Amino acid sequence: MSKLQLSRTPALNVPLRFFLTAPLFGIAAALLLGVGGAEAVAGRWRPEVLASVHLLTLGYLTMVMVGALHQVLPVVLGATLPRGWPAAGWVHAGLTLGAALLGLALMRPGGSVAMIFALGLLAASLLLFLASVAVRPMRTAAGSDTGRGVGFALFGLLTTLVLGLLLGAGAVGDAPLSLGRRWTDLHAVWGLLGWTGLLVVGLAYEVVPLFQHTPSYPRSMRLGLIGGLFAALGLWSLALASLRLGGGEAWRLLLWGSGLAVSGGLLSFALTTLWLQHQRKKSESAVTLWYWRIGMLCLIAGAVGAPFALMGEGASPW
C-alpha cells in the first residue's frame, strides 16, 4: 500500500471540472429515458437506449474516471503529469462535446455530420488523455500492483475507443475498416470490463486498505488477477471474432472457458473485498463503505450471469 503524496496534488480545477460535468450527463440520460417511456427501452437498438447508454458510459462514467486519474496518478502512485494538467482542459472540453454530440447522433439515425464530429472530438480528447499519462507517468507507476492495473485499464480504454470508432464509422456509411452492429458486444465488453472493471480492481488494491482500514488484498490476487482477467478478455474476444467469421465448435468452447474465467475472477475479487471489509479495524460505518459493499454485491450478481451473457448465441435474456 502506497503512502499518499499530497505534495503532488493537482490544482482543484483539474479533477473538479470532470466531477461537476458528469452529473449533467446522468440527468440527461435519465430525462431521455423518462420522456421516452416504455417504448424507449423496448429493444437494445432503440435510439433512446443507444443514446442513454453512451451518455452514461462516456459522459458520466468515463468523465469521472478520467478526472479521478488526474488526481490518483500523482497522489496515490507518485506519477508526474508534466503534460497531463495543462491538457486536462482540452480533454474535458473534447469529452464533454463529443459525448453530447454522440448522444444526439444516436438519437437521430442518419445524422452523419453529428456522428463524424462526435467521433473526432472523442478520439482527439481520449487519445490526448492517453498520451499524457502513458509515457512518463505510467513508467513511474508501473512498479506497483495498482500501477500495473491502471496500465491494463488504459489499454482497455484504447481498445474500447478503437472499436467504438470503427462501429461509428459503420453507422455513418461503408467506410474502410468500419464494423457492423454484430461487433457491438466486443466494444461493450472492453468498455465495461476492460476499461471500467480493470480500473476498479486496480485502484481497489490501494483505496480499500488505505481509506477503509482493511487488511491488504492477498498477494496472489494482487499479482495475478488483473493480468488473468486481461488475458481472459483477450481470448474471449478472439473466440467471439472467430465465431462471427464462421469458426467451428472449438471457438465456442474457448468462448465459454474464457467467459467463465472472467466471471470467476470478478467473483473472487468481489467476495475478497467484502471479506476484507468485514475484517476492517474501525467499527464505524462510513457512507463510502456502503457504496463499495453494494457495488460488490452487484458485481457478484453480474459475475454469476456473466458466462451466460458472454456465451454469444442466446445471450439476450441475460
Tab-separated table of C-alpha atoms in Angstrom:
chain	number	residue	atom	x	y	z
A	1	MET	CA	0.000	0.000	0.000
A	2	SER	CA	1.434	3.381	-1.034
A	3	LYS	CA	1.775	6.471	1.106
A	4	LEU	CA	-0.231	9.421	-0.160
A	5	GLN	CA	1.959	12.074	-1.775
A	6	LEU	CA	-0.174	15.109	-1.054
A	7	SER	CA	2.509	17.497	-2.269
A	8	ARG	CA	1.764	16.280	-5.807
A	9	THR	CA	-1.946	17.139	-5.566
A	10	PRO	CA	-3.041	18.944	-8.759
A	11	ALA	CA	-4.963	22.189	-8.730
A	12	LEU	CA	-8.560	21.627	-7.634
A	13	ASN	CA	-9.988	22.642	-11.007
A	14	VAL	CA	-8.174	19.771	-12.749
A	15	PRO	CA	-10.356	16.902	-11.439
A	16	LEU	CA	-13.269	19.085	-10.334
A	17	ARG	CA	-14.271	20.128	-13.861
A	18	PHE	CA	-14.819	16.453	-14.712
A	19	PHE	CA	-16.735	15.724	-11.496
A	20	LEU	CA	-19.060	18.715	-11.943
A	21	THR	CA	-19.844	17.827	-15.548
A	22	ALA	CA	-20.580	14.121	-15.033
A	23	PRO	CA	-23.916	14.523	-13.143
A	24	LEU	CA	-25.298	16.608	-16.012
A	25	PHE	CA	-24.901	13.631	-18.335
A	26	GLY	CA	-26.543	11.367	-15.780
A	27	ILE	CA	-29.506	13.735	-15.610
A	28	ALA	CA	-29.669	13.915	-19.411
A	29	ALA	CA	-29.732	10.112	-19.700
A	30	ALA	CA	-32.481	9.863	-17.075
A	31	LEU	CA	-34.590	12.529	-18.785
A	32	LEU	CA	-34.139	10.828	-22.134
A	33	LEU	CA	-35.444	7.514	-20.821
A	34	GLY	CA	-38.168	9.186	-18.754
A	35	VAL	CA	-39.559	11.146	-21.674
A	36	GLY	CA	-39.350	8.134	-23.984
A	37	GLY	CA	-41.421	5.943	-21.665
A	38	ALA	CA	-41.791	2.205	-22.130
A	39	GLU	CA	-41.141	2.363	-25.868
A	40	ALA	CA	-37.706	3.856	-25.217
A	41	VAL	CA	-36.465	0.573	-23.716
A	42	ALA	CA	-38.372	-1.806	-25.986
A	43	GLY	CA	-35.188	-3.089	-27.626
A	44	ARG	CA	-31.420	-2.941	-27.454
A	45	TRP	CA	-31.123	-0.951	-30.674
A	46	ARG	CA	-33.674	1.720	-29.848
A	47	PRO	CA	-32.163	5.205	-30.366
A	48	GLU	CA	-33.056	6.169	-26.792
A	49	VAL	CA	-31.227	3.134	-25.403
A	50	LEU	CA	-28.117	3.708	-27.510
A	51	ALA	CA	-28.010	7.402	-26.643
A	52	SER	CA	-28.633	6.988	-22.907
A	53	VAL	CA	-26.060	4.178	-22.628
A	54	HIS	CA	-23.364	6.385	-24.155
A	55	LEU	CA	-24.387	9.415	-22.128
A	56	LEU	CA	-23.847	7.279	-19.018
A	57	THR	CA	-20.729	5.380	-20.042
A	58	LEU	CA	-18.913	8.298	-21.699
A	59	GLY	CA	-20.466	11.405	-20.201
A	60	TYR	CA	-20.773	10.046	-16.671
A	61	LEU	CA	-18.510	7.042	-16.021
A	62	THR	CA	-15.544	7.885	-18.234
A	63	MET	CA	-15.789	11.573	-17.279
A	64	VAL	CA	-15.425	10.673	-13.590
A	65	MET	CA	-12.722	8.066	-14.228
A	66	VAL	CA	-10.570	10.400	-16.321
A	67	GLY	CA	-10.953	13.172	-13.756
A	68	ALA	CA	-10.082	10.844	-10.892
A	69	LEU	CA	-6.982	9.522	-12.651
A	70	HIS	CA	-5.605	13.055	-12.937
A	71	GLN	CA	-5.527	13.026	-9.126
A	72	VAL	CA	-4.883	9.347	-8.393
A	73	LEU	CA	-1.796	9.029	-10.579
A	74	PRO	CA	0.237	11.756	-8.827
A	75	VAL	CA	-1.164	11.485	-5.282
A	76	VAL	CA	-1.517	7.707	-4.872
A	77	LEU	CA	1.020	6.384	-7.376
A	78	GLY	CA	3.553	9.204	-7.311
A	79	ALA	CA	3.468	9.739	-11.071
A	80	THR	CA	4.306	13.103	-12.590
A	81	LEU	CA	1.971	14.593	-15.173
A	82	PRO	CA	4.060	17.214	-16.971
A	83	ARG	CA	1.593	17.494	-19.825
A	84	GLY	CA	-1.463	15.990	-18.121
A	85	TRP	CA	-2.539	19.056	-16.117
A	86	PRO	CA	-2.432	21.637	-18.945
A	87	ALA	CA	-4.069	19.095	-21.240
A	88	ALA	CA	-6.902	18.433	-18.784
A	89	GLY	CA	-8.939	21.367	-20.070
A	90	TRP	CA	-8.722	20.166	-23.670
A	91	VAL	CA	-9.522	16.581	-22.648
A	92	HIS	CA	-12.534	17.788	-20.663
A	93	ALA	CA	-13.849	20.010	-23.470
A	94	GLY	CA	-13.476	17.307	-26.128
A	95	LEU	CA	-15.023	14.605	-23.963
A	96	THR	CA	-17.957	16.844	-22.994
A	97	LEU	CA	-18.775	17.996	-26.514
A	98	GLY	CA	-18.059	14.595	-28.045
A	99	ALA	CA	-20.307	12.686	-25.629
A	100	ALA	CA	-23.131	15.204	-26.089
A	101	LEU	CA	-22.868	15.100	-29.890
A	102	LEU	CA	-22.719	11.306	-29.871
A	103	GLY	CA	-25.936	11.152	-27.859
A	104	LEU	CA	-27.556	13.499	-30.360
A	105	ALA	CA	-26.273	11.496	-33.351
A	106	LEU	CA	-27.545	8.213	-31.901
A	107	MET	CA	-30.965	9.747	-31.267
A	108	ARG	CA	-31.205	10.755	-34.930
A	109	PRO	CA	-30.089	7.833	-37.126
A	110	GLY	CA	-28.644	9.166	-40.316
A	111	GLY	CA	-27.151	12.219	-38.599
A	112	SER	CA	-23.769	11.556	-40.140
A	113	VAL	CA	-22.414	15.097	-39.616
A	114	ALA	CA	-23.026	14.979	-35.855
A	115	MET	CA	-21.574	11.465	-35.725
A	116	ILE	CA	-18.407	12.485	-37.558
A	117	PHE	CA	-17.826	15.472	-35.276
A	118	ALA	CA	-18.605	13.358	-32.190
A	119	LEU	CA	-16.147	10.625	-33.174
A	120	GLY	CA	-13.473	13.189	-33.993
A	121	LEU	CA	-13.828	15.009	-30.665
A	122	LEU	CA	-13.908	11.792	-28.633
A	123	ALA	CA	-10.897	10.353	-30.451
A	124	ALA	CA	-8.883	13.561	-30.036
A	125	SER	CA	-9.708	14.023	-26.328
A	126	LEU	CA	-9.206	10.408	-25.245
A	127	LEU	CA	-6.025	9.979	-27.270
A	128	LEU	CA	-4.684	13.207	-25.741
A	129	PHE	CA	-5.514	11.848	-22.288
A	130	LEU	CA	-3.828	8.521	-23.034
A	131	ALA	CA	-0.758	10.273	-24.434
A	132	SER	CA	-0.484	12.486	-21.342
A	133	VAL	CA	-0.483	9.530	-18.932
A	134	ALA	CA	1.024	6.708	-20.960
A	135	VAL	CA	4.698	7.616	-21.154
A	136	ARG	CA	6.497	9.008	-18.127
A	137	PRO	CA	3.639	8.829	-15.586
A	138	MET	CA	2.843	5.169	-16.217
A	139	ARG	CA	6.547	4.253	-16.251
A	140	THR	CA	6.777	5.761	-12.777
A	141	ALA	CA	3.672	3.966	-11.519
A	142	ALA	CA	4.234	0.623	-13.240
A	143	GLY	CA	6.220	-0.804	-10.333
A	144	SER	CA	3.116	-1.110	-8.137
A	145	ASP	CA	0.206	-3.526	-8.367
A	146	THR	CA	-2.195	-0.626	-8.808
A	147	GLY	CA	0.034	0.955	-11.445
A	148	ARG	CA	0.005	-2.222	-13.497
A	149	GLY	CA	-3.766	-2.402	-13.108
A	150	VAL	CA	-4.173	1.163	-14.336
A	151	GLY	CA	-1.918	0.350	-17.301
A	152	PHE	CA	-4.088	-2.602	-18.326
A	153	ALA	CA	-7.224	-0.464	-17.873
A	154	LEU	CA	-5.812	2.266	-20.114
A	155	PHE	CA	-5.159	-0.345	-22.793
A	156	GLY	CA	-8.792	-1.389	-22.316
A	157	LEU	CA	-9.838	2.227	-22.882
A	158	LEU	CA	-7.790	2.374	-26.087
A	159	THR	CA	-9.350	-0.882	-27.322
A	160	THR	CA	-12.841	0.404	-26.499
A	161	LEU	CA	-12.123	3.655	-28.324
A	162	VAL	CA	-10.831	1.943	-31.472
A	163	LEU	CA	-13.800	-0.426	-31.604
A	164	GLY	CA	-16.207	2.452	-30.978
A	165	LEU	CA	-14.686	4.498	-33.796
A	166	LEU	CA	-14.990	1.567	-36.202
A	167	LEU	CA	-18.603	0.963	-35.164
A	168	GLY	CA	-19.347	4.665	-35.524
A	169	ALA	CA	-17.805	4.668	-38.982
A	170	GLY	CA	-20.095	1.783	-39.879
A	171	ALA	CA	-23.090	3.821	-38.731
A	172	VAL	CA	-22.051	6.724	-40.955
A	173	GLY	CA	-21.525	4.634	-44.083
A	174	ASP	CA	-19.449	1.912	-45.676
A	175	ALA	CA	-16.115	3.408	-44.672
A	176	PRO	CA	-12.957	1.265	-44.946
A	177	LEU	CA	-12.410	-0.937	-41.864
A	178	SER	CA	-15.832	0.001	-40.467
A	179	LEU	CA	-17.646	-2.547	-38.304
A	180	GLY	CA	-21.291	-3.570	-38.375
A	181	ARG	CA	-23.696	-3.833	-35.464
A	182	ARG	CA	-22.893	-7.507	-34.785
A	183	TRP	CA	-19.482	-6.471	-33.352
A	184	THR	CA	-21.036	-4.277	-30.677
A	185	ASP	CA	-20.535	-6.921	-27.976
A	186	LEU	CA	-16.752	-6.567	-28.295
A	187	HIS	CA	-16.986	-2.816	-27.786
A	188	ALA	CA	-19.321	-3.159	-24.799
A	189	VAL	CA	-17.279	-5.837	-23.022
A	190	TRP	CA	-13.993	-3.956	-23.390
A	191	GLY	CA	-15.630	-0.770	-22.169
A	192	LEU	CA	-17.344	-2.292	-19.134
A	193	LEU	CA	-14.803	-4.948	-18.154
A	194	GLY	CA	-11.541	-3.977	-19.840
A	195	TRP	CA	-11.658	-0.258	-19.024
A	196	THR	CA	-14.056	0.187	-16.101
A	197	GLY	CA	-13.635	-3.219	-14.465
A	198	LEU	CA	-9.844	-3.415	-14.539
A	199	LEU	CA	-9.540	0.162	-13.283
A	200	VAL	CA	-11.820	-0.525	-10.303
A	201	VAL	CA	-9.895	-3.687	-9.427
A	202	GLY	CA	-6.522	-1.983	-9.735
A	203	LEU	CA	-7.489	1.054	-7.668
A	204	ALA	CA	-9.165	-1.123	-5.044
A	205	TYR	CA	-5.767	-2.586	-4.152
A	206	GLU	CA	-4.830	0.874	-2.833
A	207	VAL	CA	-8.000	2.667	-1.803
A	208	VAL	CA	-9.794	-0.148	0.066
A	209	PRO	CA	-6.976	-0.837	2.594
A	210	LEU	CA	-5.981	2.846	2.747
A	211	PHE	CA	-9.350	4.520	3.255
A	212	GLN	CA	-11.407	1.673	4.720
A	213	HIS	CA	-8.709	0.410	7.117
A	214	THR	CA	-8.860	-3.191	5.952
A	215	PRO	CA	-6.064	-5.752	5.583
A	216	SER	CA	-4.308	-5.761	2.222
A	217	TYR	CA	-5.550	-7.904	-0.646
A	218	PRO	CA	-3.838	-11.319	-0.844
A	219	ARG	CA	-0.513	-11.107	-2.661
A	220	SER	CA	-1.543	-13.841	-5.112
A	221	MET	CA	-4.595	-11.790	-6.133
A	222	ARG	CA	-2.592	-8.579	-6.486
A	223	LEU	CA	-0.021	-10.294	-8.674
A	224	GLY	CA	-2.263	-12.407	-10.885
A	225	LEU	CA	-5.874	-11.270	-11.055
A	226	ILE	CA	-5.665	-8.268	-13.375
A	227	GLY	CA	-3.302	-9.966	-15.809
A	228	GLY	CA	-5.512	-13.057	-15.774
A	229	LEU	CA	-8.658	-11.026	-16.434
A	230	PHE	CA	-6.952	-9.174	-19.271
A	231	ALA	CA	-5.767	-12.434	-20.867
A	232	ALA	CA	-9.233	-13.987	-20.495
A	233	LEU	CA	-10.835	-10.945	-22.130
A	234	GLY	CA	-8.359	-11.248	-24.988
A	235	LEU	CA	-9.171	-14.931	-25.501
A	236	TRP	CA	-12.887	-14.238	-25.300
A	237	SER	CA	-12.529	-11.518	-27.938
A	238	LEU	CA	-10.567	-13.842	-30.220
A	239	ALA	CA	-13.154	-16.582	-29.824
A	240	LEU	CA	-16.087	-14.247	-30.466
A	241	ALA	CA	-14.430	-12.766	-33.554
A	242	SER	CA	-13.680	-16.249	-34.896
A	243	LEU	CA	-17.274	-17.360	-34.365
A	244	ARG	CA	-18.550	-14.229	-36.066
A	245	LEU	CA	-16.352	-15.120	-39.044
A	246	GLY	CA	-17.623	-18.705	-39.236
A	247	GLY	CA	-15.356	-20.581	-36.811
A	248	GLY	CA	-16.178	-24.038	-35.511
A	249	GLU	CA	-17.139	-25.597	-32.192
A	250	ALA	CA	-13.648	-25.270	-30.707
A	251	TRP	CA	-14.033	-21.498	-30.685
A	252	ARG	CA	-17.356	-21.823	-28.857
A	253	LEU	CA	-15.652	-23.863	-26.155
A	254	LEU	CA	-12.959	-21.197	-25.851
A	255	LEU	CA	-15.679	-18.536	-25.606
A	256	TRP	CA	-17.294	-20.412	-22.739
A	257	GLY	CA	-13.997	-21.138	-20.995
A	258	SER	CA	-12.725	-17.578	-21.166
A	259	GLY	CA	-16.152	-16.258	-20.124
A	260	LEU	CA	-16.062	-18.492	-17.060
A	261	ALA	CA	-12.543	-17.259	-16.283
A	262	VAL	CA	-13.685	-13.621	-16.425
A	263	SER	CA	-16.690	-14.441	-14.255
A	264	GLY	CA	-14.623	-16.367	-11.715
A	265	GLY	CA	-12.006	-13.640	-11.456
A	266	LEU	CA	-14.548	-10.891	-10.839
A	267	LEU	CA	-16.452	-13.081	-8.382
A	268	SER	CA	-13.287	-13.763	-6.384
A	269	PHE	CA	-12.449	-10.050	-6.312
A	270	ALA	CA	-15.925	-9.084	-5.067
A	271	LEU	CA	-16.011	-11.778	-2.369
A	272	THR	CA	-12.478	-10.931	-1.221
A	273	THR	CA	-13.352	-7.227	-0.992
A	274	LEU	CA	-16.396	-7.968	1.164
A	275	TRP	CA	-14.320	-10.263	3.394
A	276	LEU	CA	-11.613	-7.622	3.858
A	277	GLN	CA	-14.255	-5.042	4.740
A	278	HIS	CA	-15.634	-7.458	7.323
A	279	GLN	CA	-12.173	-7.509	8.930
A	280	ARG	CA	-11.698	-3.734	8.954
A	281	LYS	CA	-10.072	-2.215	12.022
A	282	LYS	CA	-12.634	0.530	12.624
A	283	SER	CA	-16.155	-0.345	13.702
A	284	GLU	CA	-17.943	2.793	12.461
A	285	SER	CA	-19.501	2.505	9.017
A	286	ALA	CA	-18.767	5.289	6.513
A	287	VAL	CA	-21.096	6.103	3.632
A	288	THR	CA	-18.427	5.257	1.051
A	289	LEU	CA	-18.055	1.806	2.603
A	290	TRP	CA	-21.686	1.060	1.814
A	291	TYR	CA	-21.232	2.202	-1.776
A	292	TRP	CA	-18.425	-0.333	-2.100
A	293	ARG	CA	-20.469	-3.082	-0.448
A	294	ILE	CA	-23.482	-2.501	-2.684
A	295	GLY	CA	-21.178	-2.331	-5.693
A	296	MET	CA	-19.571	-5.653	-4.795
A	297	LEU	CA	-22.999	-7.285	-4.342
A	298	CYS	CA	-23.986	-6.023	-7.793
A	299	LEU	CA	-20.697	-7.335	-9.191
A	300	ILE	CA	-21.418	-10.763	-7.686
A	301	ALA	CA	-24.832	-10.795	-9.368
A	302	GLY	CA	-23.245	-9.736	-12.652
A	303	ALA	CA	-20.461	-12.300	-12.376
A	304	VAL	CA	-22.954	-15.108	-11.811
A	305	GLY	CA	-24.791	-14.141	-15.006
A	306	ALA	CA	-21.637	-13.306	-16.981
A	307	PRO	CA	-20.987	-16.761	-18.502
A	308	PHE	CA	-24.485	-16.769	-19.978
A	309	ALA	CA	-24.165	-13.207	-21.273
A	310	LEU	CA	-20.696	-13.834	-22.726
A	311	MET	CA	-21.528	-17.076	-24.487
A	312	GLY	CA	-22.664	-15.248	-27.613
A	313	GLU	CA	-25.646	-17.065	-29.077
A	314	GLY	CA	-28.809	-16.988	-26.969
A	315	ALA	CA	-27.379	-14.333	-24.641
A	316	SER	CA	-30.186	-11.805	-24.988
A	317	PRO	CA	-32.205	-12.807	-21.879
A	318	TRP	CA	-29.089	-12.410	-19.732
